[in-house]
Short mmCIF file of C-alpha atoms in Angstrom, two decimals:
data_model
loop_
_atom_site.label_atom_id
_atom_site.label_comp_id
_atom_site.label_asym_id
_atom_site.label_seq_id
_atom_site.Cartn_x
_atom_site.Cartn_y
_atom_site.Cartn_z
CA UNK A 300 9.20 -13.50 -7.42
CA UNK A 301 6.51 -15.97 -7.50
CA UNK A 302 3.28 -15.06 -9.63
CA UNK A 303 -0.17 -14.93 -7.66
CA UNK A 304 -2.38 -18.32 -7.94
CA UNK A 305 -3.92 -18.86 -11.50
CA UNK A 306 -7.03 -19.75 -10.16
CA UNK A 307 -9.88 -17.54 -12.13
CA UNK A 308 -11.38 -14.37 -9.84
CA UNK A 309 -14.76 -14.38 -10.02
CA UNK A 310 -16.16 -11.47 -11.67
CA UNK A 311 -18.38 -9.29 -9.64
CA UNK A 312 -21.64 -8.51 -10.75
CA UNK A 313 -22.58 -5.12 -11.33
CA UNK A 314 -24.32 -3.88 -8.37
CA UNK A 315 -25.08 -0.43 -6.82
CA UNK A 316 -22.05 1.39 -5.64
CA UNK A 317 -21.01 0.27 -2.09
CA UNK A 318 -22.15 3.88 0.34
CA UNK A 319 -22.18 2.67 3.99
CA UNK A 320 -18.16 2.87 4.88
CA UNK A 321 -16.32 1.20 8.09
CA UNK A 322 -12.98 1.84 9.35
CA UNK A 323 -11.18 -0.57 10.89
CA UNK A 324 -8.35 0.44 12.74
CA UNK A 325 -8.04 3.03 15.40
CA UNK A 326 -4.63 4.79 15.22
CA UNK A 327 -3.72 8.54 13.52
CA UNK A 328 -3.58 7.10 9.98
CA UNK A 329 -7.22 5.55 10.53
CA UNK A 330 -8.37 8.88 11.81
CA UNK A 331 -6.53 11.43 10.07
CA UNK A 332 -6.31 9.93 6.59
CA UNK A 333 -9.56 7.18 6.19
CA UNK A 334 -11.93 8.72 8.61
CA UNK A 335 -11.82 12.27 7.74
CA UNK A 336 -11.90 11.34 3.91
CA UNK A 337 -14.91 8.91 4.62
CA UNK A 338 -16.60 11.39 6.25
CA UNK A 339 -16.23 14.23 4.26
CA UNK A 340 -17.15 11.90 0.71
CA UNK A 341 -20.27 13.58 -0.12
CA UNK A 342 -21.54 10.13 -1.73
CA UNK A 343 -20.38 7.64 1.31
CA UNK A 344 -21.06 7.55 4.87
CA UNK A 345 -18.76 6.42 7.38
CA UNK A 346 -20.56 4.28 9.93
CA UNK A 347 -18.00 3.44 12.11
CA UNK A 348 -14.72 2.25 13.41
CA UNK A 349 -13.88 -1.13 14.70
CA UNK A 350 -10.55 -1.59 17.07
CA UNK A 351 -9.72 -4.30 19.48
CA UNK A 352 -9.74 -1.81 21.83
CA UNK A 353 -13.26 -0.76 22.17
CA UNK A 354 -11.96 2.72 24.73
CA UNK A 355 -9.57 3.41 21.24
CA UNK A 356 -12.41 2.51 19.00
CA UNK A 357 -15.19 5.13 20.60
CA UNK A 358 -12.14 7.51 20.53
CA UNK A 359 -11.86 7.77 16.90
CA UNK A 360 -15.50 7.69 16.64
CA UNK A 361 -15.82 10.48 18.39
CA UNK A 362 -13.28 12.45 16.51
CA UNK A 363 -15.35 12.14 13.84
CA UNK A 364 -18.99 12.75 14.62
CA UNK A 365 -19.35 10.30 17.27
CA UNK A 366 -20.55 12.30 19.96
CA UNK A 367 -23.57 12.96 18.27
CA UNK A 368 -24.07 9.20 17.24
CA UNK A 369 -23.30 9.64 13.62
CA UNK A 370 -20.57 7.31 13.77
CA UNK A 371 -20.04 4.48 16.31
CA UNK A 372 -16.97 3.20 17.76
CA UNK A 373 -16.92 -1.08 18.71
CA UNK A 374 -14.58 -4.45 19.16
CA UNK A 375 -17.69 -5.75 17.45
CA UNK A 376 -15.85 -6.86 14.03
CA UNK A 377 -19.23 -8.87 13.45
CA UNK A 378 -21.87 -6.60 14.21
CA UNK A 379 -20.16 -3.52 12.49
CA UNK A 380 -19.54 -5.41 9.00
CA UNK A 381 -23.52 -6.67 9.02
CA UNK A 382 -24.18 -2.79 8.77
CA UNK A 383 -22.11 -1.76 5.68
CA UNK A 384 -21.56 -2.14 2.75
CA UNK A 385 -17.27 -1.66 2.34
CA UNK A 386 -14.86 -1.11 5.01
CA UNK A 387 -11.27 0.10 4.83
CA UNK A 388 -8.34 -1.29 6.53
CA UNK A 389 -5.81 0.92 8.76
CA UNK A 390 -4.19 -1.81 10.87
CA UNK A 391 -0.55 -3.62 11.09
CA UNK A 392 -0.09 -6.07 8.08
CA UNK A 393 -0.24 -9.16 10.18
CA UNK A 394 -3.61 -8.08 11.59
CA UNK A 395 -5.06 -6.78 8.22
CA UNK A 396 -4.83 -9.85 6.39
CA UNK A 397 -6.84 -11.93 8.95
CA UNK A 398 -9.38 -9.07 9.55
CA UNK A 399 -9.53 -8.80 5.67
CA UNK A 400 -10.52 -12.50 5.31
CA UNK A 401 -13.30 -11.96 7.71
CA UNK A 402 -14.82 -8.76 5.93
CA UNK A 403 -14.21 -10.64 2.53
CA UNK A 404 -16.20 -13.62 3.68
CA UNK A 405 -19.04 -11.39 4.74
CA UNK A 406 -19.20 -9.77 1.43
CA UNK A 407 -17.76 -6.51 2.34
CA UNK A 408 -15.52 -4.70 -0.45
CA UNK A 409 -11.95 -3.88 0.31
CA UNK A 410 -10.13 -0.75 0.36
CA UNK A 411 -6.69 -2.15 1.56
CA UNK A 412 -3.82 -0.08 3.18
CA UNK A 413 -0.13 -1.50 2.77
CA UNK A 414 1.76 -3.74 2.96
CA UNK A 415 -1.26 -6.26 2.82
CA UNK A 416 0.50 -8.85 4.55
CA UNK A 417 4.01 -9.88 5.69
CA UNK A 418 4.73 -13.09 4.16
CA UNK A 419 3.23 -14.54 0.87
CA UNK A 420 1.18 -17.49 1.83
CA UNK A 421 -0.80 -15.33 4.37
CA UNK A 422 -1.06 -12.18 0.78
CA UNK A 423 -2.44 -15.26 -0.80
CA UNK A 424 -5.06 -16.51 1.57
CA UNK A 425 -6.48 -12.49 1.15
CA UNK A 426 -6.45 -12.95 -2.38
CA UNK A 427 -8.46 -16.29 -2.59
CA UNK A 428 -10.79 -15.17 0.40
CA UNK A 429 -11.70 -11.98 -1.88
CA UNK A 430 -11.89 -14.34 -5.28
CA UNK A 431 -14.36 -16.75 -3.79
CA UNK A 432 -16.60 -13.93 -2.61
CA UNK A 433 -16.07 -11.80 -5.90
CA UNK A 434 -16.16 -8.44 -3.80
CA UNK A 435 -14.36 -5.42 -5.05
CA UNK A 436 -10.66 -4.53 -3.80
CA UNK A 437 -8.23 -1.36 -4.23
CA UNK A 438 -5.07 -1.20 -2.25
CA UNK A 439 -4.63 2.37 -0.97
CA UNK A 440 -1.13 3.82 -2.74
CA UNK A 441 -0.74 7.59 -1.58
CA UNK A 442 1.25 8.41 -5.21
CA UNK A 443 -1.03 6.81 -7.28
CA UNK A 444 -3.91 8.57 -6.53
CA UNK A 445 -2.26 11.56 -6.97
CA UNK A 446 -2.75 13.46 -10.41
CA UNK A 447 0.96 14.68 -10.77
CA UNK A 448 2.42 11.01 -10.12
CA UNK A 449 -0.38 9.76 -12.52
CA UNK A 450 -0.05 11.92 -15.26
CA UNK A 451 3.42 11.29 -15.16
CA UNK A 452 3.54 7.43 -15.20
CA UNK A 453 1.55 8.06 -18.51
CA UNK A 454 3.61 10.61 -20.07
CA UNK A 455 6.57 8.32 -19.42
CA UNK A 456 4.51 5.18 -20.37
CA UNK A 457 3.80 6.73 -23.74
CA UNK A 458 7.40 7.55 -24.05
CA UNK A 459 8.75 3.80 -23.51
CA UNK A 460 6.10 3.14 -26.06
CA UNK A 461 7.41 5.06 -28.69
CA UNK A 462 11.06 4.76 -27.58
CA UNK A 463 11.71 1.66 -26.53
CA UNK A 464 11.46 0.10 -23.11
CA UNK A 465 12.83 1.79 -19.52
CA UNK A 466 16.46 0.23 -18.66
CA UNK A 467 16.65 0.96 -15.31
CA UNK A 468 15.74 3.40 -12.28
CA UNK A 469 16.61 4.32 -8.59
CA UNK A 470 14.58 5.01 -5.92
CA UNK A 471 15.12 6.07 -2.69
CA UNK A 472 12.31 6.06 0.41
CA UNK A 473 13.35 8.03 3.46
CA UNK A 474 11.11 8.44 6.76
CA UNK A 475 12.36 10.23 9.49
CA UNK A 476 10.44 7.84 12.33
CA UNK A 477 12.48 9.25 15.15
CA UNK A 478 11.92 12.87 14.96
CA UNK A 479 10.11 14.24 17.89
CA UNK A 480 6.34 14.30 16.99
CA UNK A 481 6.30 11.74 14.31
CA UNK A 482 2.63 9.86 15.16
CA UNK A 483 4.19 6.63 14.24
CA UNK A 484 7.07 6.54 16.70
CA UNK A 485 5.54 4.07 18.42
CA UNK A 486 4.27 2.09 15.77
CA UNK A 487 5.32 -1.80 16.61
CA UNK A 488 4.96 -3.23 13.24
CA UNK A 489 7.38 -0.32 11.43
CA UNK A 490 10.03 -0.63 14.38
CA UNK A 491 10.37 -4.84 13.87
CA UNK A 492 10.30 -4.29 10.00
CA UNK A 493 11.81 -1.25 9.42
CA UNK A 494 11.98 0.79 5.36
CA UNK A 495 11.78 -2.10 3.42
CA UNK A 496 8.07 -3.19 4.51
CA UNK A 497 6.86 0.48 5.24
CA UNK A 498 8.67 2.48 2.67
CA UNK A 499 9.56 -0.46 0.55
CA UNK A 500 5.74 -0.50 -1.10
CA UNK A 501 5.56 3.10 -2.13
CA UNK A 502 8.91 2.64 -4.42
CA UNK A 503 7.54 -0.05 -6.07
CA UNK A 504 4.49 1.51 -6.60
CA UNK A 505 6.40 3.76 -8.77
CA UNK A 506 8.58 1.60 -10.30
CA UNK A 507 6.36 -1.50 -10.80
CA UNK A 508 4.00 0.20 -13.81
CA UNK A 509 7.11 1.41 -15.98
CA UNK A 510 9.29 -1.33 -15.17
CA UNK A 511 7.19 -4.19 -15.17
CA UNK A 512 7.46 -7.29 -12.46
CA UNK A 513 10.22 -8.15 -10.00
CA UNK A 514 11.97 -11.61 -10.90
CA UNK A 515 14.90 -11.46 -8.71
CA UNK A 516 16.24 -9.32 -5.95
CA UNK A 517 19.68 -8.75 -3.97
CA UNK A 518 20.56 -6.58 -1.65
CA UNK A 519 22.70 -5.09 1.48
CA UNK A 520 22.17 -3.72 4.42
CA UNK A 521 23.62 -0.18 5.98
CA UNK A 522 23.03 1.48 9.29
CA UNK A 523 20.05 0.65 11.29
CA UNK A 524 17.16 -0.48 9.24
CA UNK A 525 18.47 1.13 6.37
CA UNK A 526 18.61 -1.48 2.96
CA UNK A 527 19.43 -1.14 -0.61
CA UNK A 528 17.16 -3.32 -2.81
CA UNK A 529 18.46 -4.82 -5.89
CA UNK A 530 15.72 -5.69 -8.80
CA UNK A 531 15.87 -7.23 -11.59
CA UNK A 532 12.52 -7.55 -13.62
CA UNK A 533 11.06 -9.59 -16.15
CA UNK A 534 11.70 -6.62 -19.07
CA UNK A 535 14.76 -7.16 -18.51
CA UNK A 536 15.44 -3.66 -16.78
CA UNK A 537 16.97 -3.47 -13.31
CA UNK A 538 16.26 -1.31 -10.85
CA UNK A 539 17.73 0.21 -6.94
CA UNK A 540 15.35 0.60 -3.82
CA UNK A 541 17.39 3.05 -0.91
CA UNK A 542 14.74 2.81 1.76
CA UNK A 543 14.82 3.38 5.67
CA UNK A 544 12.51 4.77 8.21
CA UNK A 545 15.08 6.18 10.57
CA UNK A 546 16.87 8.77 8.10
CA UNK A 547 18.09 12.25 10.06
CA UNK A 548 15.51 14.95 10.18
CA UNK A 549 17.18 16.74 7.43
CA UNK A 550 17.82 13.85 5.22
CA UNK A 551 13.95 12.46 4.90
CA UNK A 552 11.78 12.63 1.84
CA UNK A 553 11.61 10.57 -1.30
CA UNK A 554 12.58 10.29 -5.28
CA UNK A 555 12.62 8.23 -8.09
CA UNK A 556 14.76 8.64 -11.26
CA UNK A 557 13.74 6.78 -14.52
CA UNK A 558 15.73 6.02 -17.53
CA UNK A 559 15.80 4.11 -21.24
CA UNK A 560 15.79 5.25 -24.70
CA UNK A 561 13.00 8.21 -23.88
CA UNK A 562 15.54 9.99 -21.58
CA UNK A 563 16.04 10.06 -18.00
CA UNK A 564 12.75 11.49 -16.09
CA UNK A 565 12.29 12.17 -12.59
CA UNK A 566 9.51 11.48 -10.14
CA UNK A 567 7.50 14.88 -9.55
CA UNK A 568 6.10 15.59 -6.24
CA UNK A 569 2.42 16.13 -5.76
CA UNK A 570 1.00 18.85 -4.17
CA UNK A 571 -2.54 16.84 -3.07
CA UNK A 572 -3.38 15.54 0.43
CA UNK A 573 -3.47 12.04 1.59
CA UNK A 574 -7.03 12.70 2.40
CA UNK A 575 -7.65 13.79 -1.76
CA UNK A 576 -6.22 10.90 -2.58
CA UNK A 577 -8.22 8.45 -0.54
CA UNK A 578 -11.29 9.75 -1.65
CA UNK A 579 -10.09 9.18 -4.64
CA UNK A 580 -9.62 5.02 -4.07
CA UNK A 581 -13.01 5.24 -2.49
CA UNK A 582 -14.39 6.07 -5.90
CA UNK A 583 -12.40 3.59 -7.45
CA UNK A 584 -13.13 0.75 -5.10
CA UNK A 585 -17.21 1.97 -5.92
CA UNK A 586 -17.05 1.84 -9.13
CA UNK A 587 -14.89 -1.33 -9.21
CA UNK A 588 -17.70 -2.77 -7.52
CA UNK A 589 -20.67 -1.08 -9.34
CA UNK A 590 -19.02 -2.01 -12.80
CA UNK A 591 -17.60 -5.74 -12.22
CA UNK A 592 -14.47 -4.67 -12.98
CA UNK A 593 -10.65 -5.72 -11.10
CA UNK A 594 -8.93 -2.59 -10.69
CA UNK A 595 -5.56 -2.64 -11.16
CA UNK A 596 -4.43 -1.97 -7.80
CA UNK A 597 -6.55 -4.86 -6.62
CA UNK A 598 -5.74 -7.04 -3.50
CA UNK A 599 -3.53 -9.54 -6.58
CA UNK A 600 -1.32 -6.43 -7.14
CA UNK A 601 -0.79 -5.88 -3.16
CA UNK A 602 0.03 -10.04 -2.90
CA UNK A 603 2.63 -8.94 -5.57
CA UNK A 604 3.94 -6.49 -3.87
CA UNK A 605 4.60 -8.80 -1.01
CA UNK A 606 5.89 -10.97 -2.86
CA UNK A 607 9.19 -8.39 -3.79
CA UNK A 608 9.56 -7.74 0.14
CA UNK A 609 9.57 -11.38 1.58
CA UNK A 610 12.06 -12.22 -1.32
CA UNK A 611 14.27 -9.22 -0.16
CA UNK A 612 13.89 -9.99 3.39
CA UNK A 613 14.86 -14.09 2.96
CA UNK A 614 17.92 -12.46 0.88
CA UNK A 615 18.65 -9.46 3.28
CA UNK A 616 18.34 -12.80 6.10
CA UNK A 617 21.95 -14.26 4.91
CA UNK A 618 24.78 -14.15 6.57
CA UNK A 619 26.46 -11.02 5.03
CA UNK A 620 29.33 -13.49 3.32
CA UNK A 621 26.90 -15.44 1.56
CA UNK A 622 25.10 -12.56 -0.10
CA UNK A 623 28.11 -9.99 -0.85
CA UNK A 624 31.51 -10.75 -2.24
CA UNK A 625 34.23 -9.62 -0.90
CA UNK A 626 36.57 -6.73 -2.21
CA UNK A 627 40.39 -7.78 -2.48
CA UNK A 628 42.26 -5.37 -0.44
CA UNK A 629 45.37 -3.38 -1.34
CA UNK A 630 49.06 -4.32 -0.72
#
C-alpha cells in the first residue's frame, strides 16, 4: 500500500465550532442516518440537503422539517455551501470525492461517509483539496463511534502494549443486500463493487488501529461478490477480510477475532444507533475544527483506506492462475 503524499497539512486555526450543517446526498442513509442526527444535535442546525435531483432533494428536506421551511432542499451545490458552515457527505464514492473538492475549496469542513473514493489518485486529490484549505475532516465509521467498539480497541491496545504486539486477526463483513426490504437494493455503486468497497472499510476500521498499516494484500474470490482479503501489515502481523454484500438472510452480520501474546479477543457488538454515533463525529469534526487539531479519522486515514481496496481489487483483477497456485491432485 502506498503512503498518502508527504506534503505538510496546514493546520487549521482555531475558530468557533462549525453550527450551520448541510447534507448532501438524498437517499435513506442521508435521511435516516445524517439528517435525523443533524437535526436532532441540540448544538448544530441542519440547513439543508443538496441532490442532483432537486424533486429528491426537497423530498428529504421535507422529511425533516422542510415543510415548514426549516430546512431547504436544492441542486444548488453553490448556493447551499455559501450558507454553512460544514456539510456531510451521503453520496456514491465516485461522486463524493468531486463534490468534496468543491465544499473543501469553499472552506466548508468535512464529515465524510465511506469509501471516500474508488481509486487512489482521485482519495488523493480530496486529501490535497482539504490540505490547501486547512478545513477540518472526520470520515464517518459506524464502529468507531460506538463506545463498546472503542473501549475495546483500548482495552486490547493496552494489552499489545504490555504483551507484545497482535499477530494476526480475521474478520468477516456480511450484508444481506438482496433480502426483500433492504433500502440499498438498488444502490448502483454497491451492486458494480460489491463487499470489498462497501463492507471492506468497516473491517479495516477494526483491524487497522491494532494491527497497524496494510503493506501487501492477496486474495480469492468465491460466489458472487463474495472475496477473501489477504493482509499483511507493516508490524509484521497478517490478517483475513471475508466480506460480501449478498450473504443469505440467515447468514448476515459481522465479527472480528484478534490475537497475539495478550490472548485471543473478540469484537463486541454495540448496542448504540447509527444516528448516536453520527452525532458523535459531528462533535468530533467541531471540535477538530474549533481546536486546530487532525483527527485521526481524517480524510488521510479514508485515502488509506482506499488505498487497501484498489490494491485488493488490481490483485482480485488477475486471471485466477496468476494469483492462486494450483493444488496437485490425487492419483
Amino acid at each position: 500500500m502506498t503512503a498518502a503524499p508527504d506534503a505538510p497539512a496546514a493546520r487549521p486555526a482555531p475558530r468557533t465550532p462549525p453550527r450551520r450543517f448541510a447534507v448532501l446526498g438524498t437517499g435513506h442513509w442521508a435521511r435516516t442516518c445524517h439528517g435525523a442526527a443533524l437535526a436532532a444535535h441540540p448544538d448544530v442546525e441542519l440547513v439543508g440537503f443538496w441532490g442532483r435531483d432537486a424533486g429528491r432533494a426537497r423530498e428529504a428536506a421535507a422529511s425533516l422539517g422542510g415543510a415548514a421551511g426549516a430546512v431547504r432542499g436544492t441542486d444548488d451545490l453553490d448556493a447551499l455551501l455559501a450558507d454553512v458552515d460544514a456539510v456531510t457527505l451521503a453520496l456514491p464514492p465516485h461522486v463524493q470525492a468531486a463534490v468534496a473538492v468543491r465544499a473543501a475549496r469553499a472552506g466548508r469542513h468535512l464529515l465524510l461517509d465511506k469509501p471516500l473514493a474508488l481509486d487512489v489518485g482521485t482519495a488523493d486529490g480530496v486529501v490535497a483539496a482539504a490540505r490547501a484549505a486547512g478545513v477540518a475532516s472526520v470520515s464517518y465509521m459506524t464502529y468507531l463511534f460506538q463506545p463498546e467498539v472503542t473501549d475495546w480497541l483500548a482495552r486490547t491496545s493496552a494489552l499489545a502494549a504490555e504483551h507484545g504486539p497482535w499477530e494476526g486477526a480475521l474478520a468477516r463483513w456480511a450484508g444481506t443486500i438482496d433480502v426483500p426490504g433492504n433500502p440499498y437494493a438498488g444502490s448502483v455503486w454497491r451492486r458494480e463493487r460489491g463487499g470489498l468497497w462497501d463492507t471492506g472499510p468497516h473491517a479495516l476500521s477494526v483491524l487497522l488501529p491494532l494491527l497497524g498499516p496494510v503493506v501487501r494484500v492477496g486474495g480469492g474470490r468465491g460466489v458472487r461478490d463474495a472475496v477473501v482479503v489477504a493482509c499483511e501489515h507493516a508490524s509484521g502481523a497478517a490478517s483475513a477480510l471475508s466480506l460480501t454484500l449478498t450473504a443469505p438472510a440467515s447468514a448476515g452480520g459481522s465479527w472480528a477475532t484478534v490475537w497475539g501474546p495478550g490472548g485471543r479477543h473478540d469484537l463486541p457488538r454495540f448496542t448504540g444507533t447509527p444516528q448516536e454515533g453520527f452525532a458523535r463525529a459531528v462533535d468530533a469534526l467541531r471540535a477538530s475544527a474549533e481546536q486546530g487539531d487532525r483527527h485521526p479519522l481524517d480524510v488521510t486515514w479514508a485515502r488509506d483506506v482506499v488505498a487497501v481496496l484498489a490494491a485488493a481489487e488490481e490483485h482480485l483483477a488477475r486471471p485466477a492462475a496468476e494469483r492462486t497456485t494450483a493444488v496437485a491432485a490425487g492419483s
